[in-house]
Amino acid sequence: MEKDNSAAKWDVQLRKGTLDMVILAALKGRSLYGLALLNLLQKLETTAITEGTLYPLLDRLKKEGVVSAQWVQEGTTRPRKYYSLTPEGKAKLNILTERWRKSVSDMEFLLANPGPATF
Amino acid sequence: MNYDRQINQYLITLAQYMSRLDTQQANEVIREIESHIYDVIDNAEIEGRPIAIDEVLARFGSPRQLAQQYSDHLLMGTPPPPGFTALRKIKKSVTAGVFYGSGIVGYILGAVLIIIGILKVFMPESVGVWVNDHGQSIILGVVEQAPLSSDELLGIWLIPVGIATGSLITYLTYRLLSVLKQYREH
């Protein structure tokens, strides 16, 4: 139980810090409407968020100019608002990706080098 | 099953809480959320799953919470300071004249009060606030000689009152300009 609780807390904290990157990464190379984006994130163990988090976040990212949104109607379905990365969003994702990988490699280094400091 | 009434009630309440935003922005948000909810219902019906509309709406949070999340970043980037709530209703049309005018008036007034408070320390006889016998005029500033037939107000208290009031006005001007700046940039 304690183990599950710690893991859940970790996921929440990590999600808070990486939400912007999660959304930008999910939109890399594709356009998605809200429900499709939500379903994609909910399929992944550590990125599942709710509607109440997703939509205001998308709106903020749109205001920041890193994503764009466009209403699209396909056939007889109801119109859906599709989101995609702007050039600024792609540039931001590149920066965040680089920092993310650096963080992971730093963490891996620490985990792989336990014991007395050698550097 | 017809969920329209429950969904409409949620959206109407949400619209009320979103009223502080531009109508177009609020309508856009509500339209998107409505589209999402009906997509969820359609998908569930296609897959033959039962629909718990309460759970769907709960995932958005209460209308008030949801509207708050939108308005926080739409209006300010950060929530406004206490006391500036009324400014939320200002449309996005703050002109340069209003912006710089507010800044100049606020900062000059604040600076004058602070300077007078400080000068009172070194020139207690020449600096002060005087009101004449009939209360028809007030003199505030630095004078060679105290005005005749006038009573001095505050006295030595002008030092803390002047500095505190001047500082407060300067701070409020700074916060006011921070708020107005948001409406000039977007």
XYZ file of C-alpha atoms in Angstrom:
305
model
C 0.000 0.000 0.000
C 2.790 2.393 0.954
C 4.581 1.511 -2.261
C 1.469 2.281 -4.340
C 0.959 5.560 -2.509
C 4.520 6.692 -3.119
C 4.297 5.789 -6.785
C 1.018 7.671 -7.155
C 2.463 10.762 -5.484
C 5.512 10.576 -7.699
C 3.327 10.356 -10.806
C 1.317 13.397 -9.720
C 4.429 15.470 -9.054
C 6.097 14.419 -12.275
C 2.945 15.111 -14.279
C 2.691 18.603 -12.835
C 6.172 19.439 -13.983
C 5.953 17.841 -17.397
C 2.392 18.535 -18.539
C 3.363 21.142 -21.119
C 5.894 18.765 -22.623
C 3.429 15.874 -22.547
C 0.912 17.843 -24.608
C 3.515 19.155 -27.047
C 4.989 15.670 -27.470
C 1.541 14.158 -28.013
C 0.885 16.674 -30.792
C 4.230 16.156 -32.487
C 3.664 15.303 -36.136
C -0.142 15.173 -35.892
C -3.299 17.123 -35.202
C -5.653 15.854 -32.547
C -8.952 17.018 -31.106
C -9.478 17.095 -27.362
C -11.078 13.694 -26.854
C -8.559 11.913 -29.098
C -5.693 13.596 -27.261
C -7.221 12.668 -23.921
C -7.681 9.035 -24.975
C -4.067 8.877 -26.142
C -2.769 10.229 -22.826
C -5.027 7.939 -20.816
C -3.596 4.899 -22.558
C -0.210 5.700 -21.051
C 0.333 4.920 -17.397
C 1.976 8.155 -16.271
C 0.282 10.703 -18.519
C -3.396 10.081 -17.755
C -5.154 13.375 -17.045
C -8.766 14.474 -16.871
C -10.785 16.782 -19.093
C -10.719 19.463 -16.432
C -6.938 19.585 -16.677
C -6.589 19.120 -20.417
C -8.837 21.816 -21.844
C -7.663 24.818 -19.798
C -4.092 23.651 -20.455
C -4.679 23.496 -24.209
C -6.192 26.940 -24.048
C -3.157 28.302 -22.222
C -0.751 26.711 -24.695
C -2.774 28.255 -27.489
C -2.528 31.667 -25.857
C 1.215 31.161 -25.537
C 1.376 30.502 -29.262
C 2.888 27.018 -29.039
C -0.209 25.248 -30.325
C -2.822 26.341 -32.818
C -6.445 25.247 -32.977
C -8.870 24.900 -35.825
C -12.464 23.756 -35.989
C -12.893 20.938 -38.483
C -16.073 19.179 -39.576
C -15.677 15.765 -41.159
C -18.714 14.519 -43.018
C -21.785 14.483 -40.846
C -19.952 14.395 -37.530
C -20.127 17.369 -35.210
C -17.336 19.946 -35.568
C -14.209 19.238 -33.552
C -11.423 21.535 -32.563
C -8.105 20.135 -33.725
C -4.846 21.156 -32.107
C -1.403 21.085 -33.675
C 2.046 22.465 -32.951
C 3.064 25.872 -34.237
C 6.682 26.530 -35.299
C 7.176 28.046 -31.828
C 5.716 24.897 -30.295
C 8.076 22.686 -32.273
C 11.025 24.792 -31.159
C 9.881 24.654 -27.547
C 9.399 20.893 -27.736
C 12.958 20.516 -29.065
C 14.298 22.467 -26.089
C 12.189 20.557 -23.572
C 13.133 17.243 -25.177
C 16.800 18.053 -24.862
C 16.423 19.027 -21.187
C 14.279 15.967 -20.479
C 16.900 13.637 -21.922
C 19.603 15.413 -19.989
C 17.608 14.960 -16.766
C 17.092 11.279 -17.485
C 20.781 10.723 -18.242
C 21.805 12.601 -15.078
C 19.409 10.518 -13.023
C 20.664 7.324 -14.648
C 24.207 8.332 -13.814
C 23.331 8.834 -10.153
C 21.476 5.539 -9.980
C 24.302 3.701 -11.721
C 26.989 5.163 -9.488
C 26.024 4.514 -5.868
C 28.412 4.609 -2.969
C 31.183 7.087 -2.129
C 31.601 10.015 -4.466
C 34.317 9.432 -7.036
C 34.229 12.705 -8.921
C -31.365 8.075 -22.785
C -31.571 11.817 -22.885
C -28.853 13.619 -20.991
C -29.451 16.988 -22.588
C -31.007 18.597 -19.553
C -28.124 17.720 -17.247
C -25.532 18.740 -19.823
C -27.334 21.987 -20.579
C -27.516 22.812 -16.902
C -23.761 22.273 -16.573
C -23.001 24.398 -19.619
C -25.363 27.178 -18.552
C -23.735 27.327 -15.125
C -20.316 27.259 -16.754
C -21.341 30.121 -19.045
C -22.344 32.167 -16.020
C -18.946 31.680 -14.429
C -17.231 32.406 -17.741
C -19.037 35.716 -18.102
C -15.980 37.613 -16.967
C -14.289 36.612 -20.219
C -15.010 37.953 -23.679
C -18.239 36.473 -24.995
C -16.442 35.004 -27.990
C -13.828 33.295 -25.832
C -16.467 31.923 -23.466
C -18.605 30.631 -26.335
C -15.589 28.941 -27.877
C -14.790 27.130 -24.633
C -18.387 26.053 -24.065
C -18.773 24.869 -27.641
C -15.661 22.724 -27.369
C -16.699 21.186 -24.054
C -20.184 20.475 -25.351
C -18.674 18.792 -28.407
C -16.431 16.693 -26.160
C -19.292 15.547 -23.916
C -21.478 14.470 -26.822
C -18.519 12.708 -28.449
C -18.036 10.718 -25.248
C -21.728 9.801 -25.199
C -21.716 8.833 -28.888
C -18.640 6.650 -28.435
C -20.161 4.904 -25.436
C -23.404 4.236 -27.314
C -21.537 2.875 -30.328
C -19.557 0.545 -28.080
C -22.640 -0.409 -26.089
C -21.227 0.865 -22.828
C -23.415 2.432 -20.154
C -22.944 6.166 -19.720
C -22.554 7.743 -16.314
C -23.026 11.370 -17.284
C -22.257 12.437 -13.712
C -18.802 10.931 -14.055
C -18.202 12.583 -17.407
C -19.098 15.998 -15.986
C -17.158 15.329 -12.792
C -13.988 14.833 -14.837
C -14.287 18.449 -15.926
C -14.648 19.582 -12.327
C -17.374 21.909 -11.140
C -18.319 24.707 -13.549
C -16.823 27.193 -11.138
C -13.483 25.375 -10.889
C -13.287 24.913 -14.626
C -14.084 28.556 -15.350
C -11.495 29.612 -12.790
C -8.786 27.648 -14.581
C -9.580 29.380 -17.835
C -9.937 32.851 -16.428
C -6.701 32.713 -14.441
C -4.515 32.560 -17.490
C -6.827 34.247 -19.960
C -7.093 37.403 -17.918
C -3.787 37.807 -16.194
C -1.384 35.012 -16.628
C -1.528 35.143 -12.868
C -4.510 35.917 -10.658
C -5.045 39.638 -10.041
C -4.026 41.138 -6.741
C -6.771 41.503 -4.134
C -8.720 44.694 -4.570
C -8.400 44.738 -8.341
C -11.316 42.416 -9.003
C -13.286 45.163 -10.724
C -10.573 45.451 -13.345
C -11.578 42.069 -14.699
C -14.430 43.747 -16.473
C -12.167 46.117 -18.379
C -12.143 45.261 -22.048
C -8.886 44.788 -23.859
C -8.643 48.340 -25.025
C -6.439 50.162 -22.556
C -4.827 52.923 -24.563
C -1.253 54.114 -24.236
C -2.608 57.406 -22.831
C -4.460 55.695 -20.015
C -1.511 53.406 -19.321
C 1.192 56.062 -19.166
C -1.160 58.640 -17.620
C -1.953 56.308 -14.743
C 1.718 55.561 -14.275
C 2.841 59.188 -14.305
C 0.117 60.404 -11.953
C 0.529 57.487 -9.545
C 4.315 57.549 -9.376
C 4.579 61.344 -9.111
C 1.968 61.500 -6.350
C 3.661 58.656 -4.481
C 7.094 60.262 -4.869
C 5.873 63.685 -3.715
C 4.349 62.255 -0.532
C 7.487 60.253 0.257
C 9.740 63.285 -0.358
C 7.554 65.501 1.831
C 7.646 62.884 4.574
C 11.449 62.777 4.410
C 11.875 66.563 4.176
C 9.732 66.971 7.273
C 12.517 65.262 9.214
C 15.102 67.856 8.198
C 12.878 70.928 7.795
C 10.108 70.488 10.375
C 9.084 74.169 10.322
C 8.950 74.616 6.561
C 7.327 71.380 5.491
C 3.801 70.386 6.358
C 0.082 70.479 5.716
C -1.835 73.570 6.742
C -5.524 74.345 6.628
C -6.842 77.890 7.046
C -9.228 78.939 9.804
C -12.314 78.476 7.686
C -11.235 75.148 6.268
C -11.506 76.567 2.748
C -8.016 75.767 1.574
C -5.269 73.307 2.270
C -1.586 73.899 1.648
C 0.722 70.928 1.278
C 4.380 71.365 0.579
C 7.565 73.264 1.364
C 7.140 76.917 2.369
C 9.460 79.636 3.634
C 7.105 80.530 6.409
C 4.067 78.778 7.798
C 0.885 80.341 6.318
C -0.785 82.915 8.555
C -4.135 82.123 10.161
C -3.641 78.461 9.446
C -3.447 75.376 11.576
C -0.931 72.678 10.811
C -2.338 69.202 10.383
C -0.595 66.018 11.427
C 2.550 67.798 12.652
C 5.393 65.352 13.107
C 3.010 62.537 12.108
C 3.386 63.788 8.542
C 6.671 61.826 8.410
C 5.250 58.306 8.793
C 1.920 59.168 7.176
C 3.582 60.772 4.127
C 6.103 57.991 3.626
C 3.562 55.203 4.199
C 0.902 56.754 1.967
C 3.434 57.566 -0.745
C 4.803 54.027 -0.640
C 1.310 52.572 -0.799
C 0.361 54.725 -3.791
C 3.609 53.789 -5.550
C 2.988 50.092 -4.913
C -0.645 50.272 -6.038
C 0.416 52.128 -9.182
C 2.919 49.375 -9.919
C 0.253 46.692 -9.489
C -2.266 48.676 -11.534
C 0.213 49.004 -14.396
C 0.948 45.264 -14.183
C -2.743 44.561 -14.664
C -3.246 47.159 -17.398
C -0.189 45.844 -19.217
C -1.975 42.538 -19.826
C -4.718 44.367 -21.671
C -2.273 46.278 -23.825
C -0.260 43.224 -24.884
C -3.083 40.995 -26.086
